mmCIF file of C-alpha atoms in Angstrom:
data_model
loop_
_atom_site.group_PDB
_atom_site.id
_atom_site.type_symbol
_atom_site.label_atom_id
_atom_site.label_comp_id
_atom_site.label_asym_id
_atom_site.label_seq_id
_atom_site.Cartn_x
_atom_site.Cartn_y
_atom_site.Cartn_z
ATOM 1 C CA MET A 1 8.900 -16.155 6.541
ATOM 2 C CA ILE A 2 11.342 -15.502 3.510
ATOM 3 C CA THR A 3 12.323 -12.196 1.889
ATOM 4 C CA VAL A 4 13.482 -12.169 -1.667
ATOM 5 C CA GLU A 5 15.334 -8.890 -3.096
ATOM 6 C CA ILE A 6 15.057 -8.269 -6.711
ATOM 7 C CA PRO A 7 17.710 -5.714 -8.287
ATOM 8 C CA ILE A 8 16.328 -2.948 -10.485
ATOM 9 C CA PRO A 9 19.292 -1.940 -12.683
ATOM 10 C CA ASP A 10 17.232 0.257 -14.881
ATOM 11 C CA LYS A 11 14.189 2.115 -13.510
ATOM 12 C CA LYS A 12 12.681 2.873 -16.738
ATOM 13 C CA LYS A 13 12.650 -0.795 -17.785
ATOM 14 C CA PRO A 14 12.109 -2.753 -14.662
ATOM 15 C CA PRO A 15 12.097 -6.316 -14.417
ATOM 16 C CA THR A 16 9.286 -8.975 -15.235
ATOM 17 C CA LEU A 17 8.451 -11.191 -12.299
ATOM 18 C CA THR A 18 7.466 -14.687 -12.281
ATOM 19 C CA PHE A 19 5.309 -16.163 -9.781
ATOM 20 C CA PRO A 20 4.952 -19.905 -9.236
ATOM 21 C CA ASP A 21 1.471 -21.032 -10.588
ATOM 22 C CA GLN A 22 0.266 -21.339 -7.127
ATOM 23 C CA CYS A 23 -1.271 -19.205 -4.236
ATOM 24 C CA VAL A 24 1.368 -17.111 -2.962
ATOM 25 C CA ASN A 25 -0.214 -17.469 0.404
ATOM 26 C CA CYS A 26 -1.066 -21.194 0.788
ATOM 27 C CA GLY A 27 0.380 -22.880 -2.094
ATOM 28 C CA LYS A 28 -2.740 -24.219 -3.508
ATOM 29 C CA PRO A 29 -3.392 -23.895 -7.210
ATOM 30 C CA LYS A 30 -4.278 -20.390 -8.581
ATOM 31 C CA ARG A 31 -7.654 -19.150 -9.352
ATOM 32 C CA VAL A 32 -7.242 -15.622 -9.868
ATOM 33 C CA VAL A 33 -4.304 -13.125 -10.297
ATOM 34 C CA LEU A 34 -4.074 -9.738 -8.616
ATOM 35 C CA PRO A 35 -2.504 -7.043 -10.555
ATOM 36 C CA MET A 36 -0.128 -5.441 -8.317
ATOM 37 C CA LYS A 37 1.773 -2.101 -9.700
ATOM 38 C CA LEU A 38 4.509 0.140 -7.982
ATOM 39 C CA ASN A 39 5.302 3.656 -9.400
ATOM 40 C CA MET A 40 8.759 3.535 -10.480
ATOM 41 C CA GLY A 41 9.329 7.582 -9.724
ATOM 42 C CA VAL A 42 10.329 7.890 -13.386
ATOM 43 C CA GLN A 43 8.593 8.892 -16.762
ATOM 44 C CA LYS A 44 9.212 7.761 -20.505
ATOM 45 C CA LYS A 45 9.698 10.245 -23.212
ATOM 46 C CA ASN A 46 6.063 10.438 -23.856
ATOM 47 C CA SER A 47 5.408 11.332 -20.552
ATOM 48 C CA GLU A 48 3.845 7.905 -19.582
ATOM 49 C CA THR A 49 4.605 6.887 -15.604
ATOM 50 C CA VAL A 50 6.724 3.824 -15.559
ATOM 51 C CA MET A 51 5.352 1.145 -13.450
ATOM 52 C CA MET A 52 6.538 -2.163 -12.002
ATOM 53 C CA ASP A 53 3.760 -4.553 -12.950
ATOM 54 C CA PHE A 54 3.911 -8.012 -10.920
ATOM 55 C CA PRO A 55 0.593 -10.069 -11.340
ATOM 56 C CA VAL A 56 0.290 -12.114 -7.967
ATOM 57 C CA PRO A 57 -1.525 -15.711 -7.997
ATOM 58 C CA LEU A 58 -3.897 -16.407 -5.607
ATOM 59 C CA CYS A 59 -6.556 -19.366 -4.758
ATOM 60 C CA ALA A 60 -10.209 -18.949 -4.259
ATOM 61 C CA GLU A 61 -10.089 -19.102 -0.571
ATOM 62 C CA CYS A 62 -7.021 -16.730 -0.056
ATOM 63 C CA GLU A 63 -8.688 -14.214 -2.588
ATOM 64 C CA ALA A 64 -11.761 -14.222 -0.429
ATOM 65 C CA LYS A 65 -10.029 -13.451 2.457
ATOM 66 C CA GLU A 66 -8.015 -10.904 0.831
ATOM 67 C CA ARG A 67 -11.063 -9.096 -0.234
ATOM 68 C CA ARG A 68 -12.375 -9.484 3.313
ATOM 69 C CA ILE A 69 -9.549 -7.789 4.721
ATOM 70 C CA THR A 70 -11.007 -4.480 3.231
ATOM 71 C CA ASN A 71 -13.477 -5.068 5.758
ATOM 72 C CA VAL A 72 -10.673 -4.933 8.447
ATOM 73 C CA THR A 73 -8.978 -1.887 7.287
ATOM 74 C CA LEU A 74 -10.417 0.302 4.408
ATOM 75 C CA VAL A 75 -13.922 -0.101 5.392
ATOM 76 C CA PRO A 76 -13.454 1.018 9.285
ATOM 77 C CA PHE A 77 -11.304 3.861 8.416
ATOM 78 C CA VAL A 78 -13.817 5.305 6.190
ATOM 79 C CA ILE A 79 -16.820 4.815 8.229
ATOM 80 C CA ALA A 80 -15.212 5.688 11.436
ATOM 81 C CA GLY A 81 -13.582 8.645 9.776
ATOM 82 C CA LEU A 82 -16.585 10.158 8.146
ATOM 83 C CA LEU A 83 -18.586 9.734 11.388
ATOM 84 C CA LEU A 84 -15.937 11.294 13.831
ATOM 85 C CA CYS A 85 -15.546 14.088 11.124
ATOM 86 C CA GLY A 86 -18.975 14.947 11.193
ATOM 87 C CA LEU A 87 -19.205 14.884 15.205
ATOM 88 C CA ALA A 88 -16.286 16.974 15.445
ATOM 89 C CA PHE A 89 -17.265 19.435 12.722
ATOM 90 C CA ILE A 90 -20.503 20.298 14.332
ATOM 91 C CA PRO A 91 -19.235 21.781 17.603
ATOM 92 C CA ALA A 92 -16.117 23.296 16.086
ATOM 93 C CA TRP A 93 -18.168 25.123 13.721
ATOM 94 C CA LEU A 94 -20.760 26.117 16.239
ATOM 95 C CA ILE A 95 -17.676 27.263 18.732
ATOM 96 C CA ALA A 96 -15.731 29.220 16.277
ATOM 97 C CA PRO A 97 -16.069 32.970 15.797
ATOM 98 C CA GLN A 98 -17.713 34.276 12.736
ATOM 99 C CA GLY A 99 -15.378 36.389 10.416
ATOM 100 C CA THR A 100 -15.976 39.919 10.319
ATOM 101 C CA THR A 101 -13.842 40.753 7.498
ATOM 102 C CA PRO A 102 -13.782 39.845 3.978
ATOM 103 C CA GLN A 103 -10.835 37.677 4.508
ATOM 104 C CA THR A 104 -12.109 35.723 7.545
ATOM 105 C CA LEU A 105 -15.825 35.583 6.242
ATOM 106 C CA ASN A 106 -16.390 31.882 6.420
ATOM 107 C CA PHE A 107 -13.791 31.331 9.182
ATOM 108 C CA ASP A 108 -15.967 29.121 11.527
ATOM 109 C CA LEU A 109 -16.665 26.797 8.424
ATOM 110 C CA VAL A 110 -13.189 26.357 7.679
ATOM 111 C CA PHE A 111 -12.163 25.936 11.316
ATOM 112 C CA GLY A 112 -14.941 23.305 12.089
ATOM 113 C CA ALA A 113 -13.789 21.484 8.677
ATOM 114 C CA PHE A 114 -10.218 21.276 9.670
ATOM 115 C CA VAL A 115 -11.183 20.186 13.062
ATOM 116 C CA GLY A 116 -13.407 17.556 11.344
ATOM 117 C CA ILE A 117 -10.663 16.180 9.140
ATOM 118 C CA VAL A 118 -8.401 15.862 11.817
ATOM 119 C CA VAL A 119 -10.328 14.026 14.097
ATOM 120 C CA GLY A 120 -11.811 12.107 11.373
ATOM 121 C CA LEU A 121 -8.183 11.070 10.354
ATOM 122 C CA VAL A 122 -7.058 10.169 13.840
ATOM 123 C CA GLY A 123 -10.268 8.357 14.985
ATOM 124 C CA GLY A 124 -10.629 6.256 11.745
ATOM 125 C CA THR A 125 -6.881 5.014 12.166
ATOM 126 C CA VAL A 126 -7.421 4.004 15.601
ATOM 127 C CA VAL A 127 -10.430 2.384 14.745
ATOM 128 C CA GLU A 128 -8.566 0.591 11.910
ATOM 129 C CA PHE A 129 -5.593 -0.221 14.104
ATOM 130 C CA GLY A 130 -7.742 -1.728 16.590
ATOM 131 C CA LEU A 131 -9.513 -4.005 14.232
ATOM 132 C CA LYS A 132 -6.378 -4.834 12.420
ATOM 133 C CA PHE A 133 -4.772 -5.896 15.976
ATOM 134 C CA LEU A 134 -7.872 -8.156 17.062
ATOM 135 C CA SER A 135 -7.987 -9.993 13.273
ATOM 136 C CA ALA A 136 -4.254 -10.436 12.962
ATOM 137 C CA PRO A 137 -4.837 -14.255 14.128
ATOM 138 C CA VAL A 138 -7.474 -14.600 11.390
ATOM 139 C CA TYR A 139 -5.638 -12.852 8.321
ATOM 140 C CA GLY A 140 -1.873 -13.459 9.076
ATOM 141 C CA LYS A 141 1.248 -11.714 10.524
ATOM 142 C CA LEU A 142 1.518 -9.460 7.396
ATOM 143 C CA LEU A 143 -1.818 -7.822 8.066
ATOM 144 C CA LEU A 144 0.029 -6.146 10.968
ATOM 145 C CA LYS A 145 2.545 -5.132 8.824
ATOM 146 C CA ARG A 146 0.511 -3.494 6.391
ATOM 147 C CA PRO A 147 0.479 0.025 6.662
ATOM 148 C CA LEU A 148 -2.447 2.016 8.024
ATOM 149 C CA THR A 149 -4.753 3.454 5.384
ATOM 150 C CA VAL A 150 -3.753 6.966 6.333
ATOM 151 C CA PHE A 151 -0.049 5.952 5.871
ATOM 152 C CA SER A 152 -0.614 3.578 2.750
ATOM 153 C CA LEU A 153 -1.355 6.703 0.804
ATOM 154 C CA PHE A 154 2.408 7.763 1.153
ATOM 155 C CA ASN A 155 4.186 4.386 1.160
ATOM 156 C CA ASP A 156 5.744 2.719 -2.037
ATOM 157 C CA SER A 157 4.627 -0.799 -1.097
ATOM 158 C CA GLU A 158 1.856 -3.263 -2.027
ATOM 159 C CA ASP A 159 0.511 -5.958 0.076
ATOM 160 C CA VAL A 160 -1.500 -8.680 -0.405
ATOM 161 C CA ILE A 161 -2.258 -11.802 1.792
ATOM 162 C CA GLY A 162 0.966 -13.807 2.125
ATOM 163 C CA LEU A 163 2.790 -11.269 0.222
ATOM 164 C CA SER A 164 4.558 -7.643 0.933
ATOM 165 C CA ALA A 165 6.449 -6.000 -1.547
ATOM 166 C CA LYS A 166 8.210 -2.637 -1.071
ATOM 167 C CA PHE A 167 11.413 -0.952 -2.728
ATOM 168 C CA THR A 168 14.480 -0.270 -0.970
ATOM 169 C CA GLU A 169 16.230 3.038 -0.686
ATOM 170 C CA ASN A 170 16.172 5.069 -4.179
ATOM 171 C CA LYS A 171 14.115 2.258 -5.655
ATOM 172 C CA LYS A 172 17.345 0.125 -6.340
ATOM 173 C CA SER A 173 15.835 -3.184 -5.580
ATOM 174 C CA LEU A 174 12.293 -4.562 -4.651
ATOM 175 C CA LYS A 175 12.006 -6.432 -1.384
ATOM 176 C CA LEU A 176 9.298 -9.421 -1.582
ATOM 177 C CA THR A 177 8.512 -10.921 1.669
ATOM 178 C CA PHE A 178 6.733 -13.967 1.524
ATOM 179 C CA GLU A 179 4.866 -15.691 4.472
ATOM 180 C CA ASN A 180 4.809 -19.416 2.822
ATOM 181 C CA ASP A 181 8.614 -20.301 2.609
ATOM 182 C CA GLU A 182 8.036 -22.710 0.027
ATOM 183 C CA THR A 183 6.521 -20.254 -2.596
ATOM 184 C CA GLY A 184 9.290 -17.743 -1.543
ATOM 185 C CA ARG A 185 11.843 -20.454 -2.659
ATOM 186 C CA GLU A 186 10.156 -21.313 -5.532
ATOM 187 C CA PHE A 187 9.937 -17.626 -6.374
ATOM 188 C CA GLU A 188 13.646 -17.013 -5.920
ATOM 189 C CA ARG A 189 14.521 -19.987 -8.255
ATOM 190 C CA LEU A 190 12.312 -18.880 -11.072
ATOM 191 C CA ASN A 191 13.568 -15.710 -11.075
ATOM 192 C CA SER A 192 17.270 -16.278 -10.178
ATOM 193 C CA ALA A 193 18.225 -15.469 -14.137
ATOM 194 C CA LEU A 194 17.122 -11.688 -13.358
ATOM 195 C CA PRO A 195 20.240 -9.547 -13.198
#
């Protein structure tokens, strides 16, 4: 595993990254390019949000594997979360007292929904974590380092099979972690001219 840090001198003009013409995970010839974007946290004068765009090359096998990772992360989180949300909502709704004033009129529904959402988020996260742990030998070490779905909503990072990209503090640089050392060194060589 190799980590490359790319400096970002101007957040309004992020550097353009060049990847080797091979899969970032296994080094085979590229078949597709997955678009990855990170929000720089600034806007241009026309109110357009500045995004750091870096297209990541993958071979056909790794693209299929990346798409299957969704079956290990997002799909179990959503399905388990919705089921547990519904299962928790019904008893919480039935047990909660009905409001007697205009301000508390639908308290039982609000309370049931709140309990359902909390149980759904926690339960979906636990199921996703378990499946990620069991699937790590198949999908690689970086699968375990990927944030859980509930946390990835608030995380300034992008992950794809064989590559993890995350900003450093205050977005002064971008850290890219490659599982394939050879691809990481080639990426470093191609981007050595960046400031």
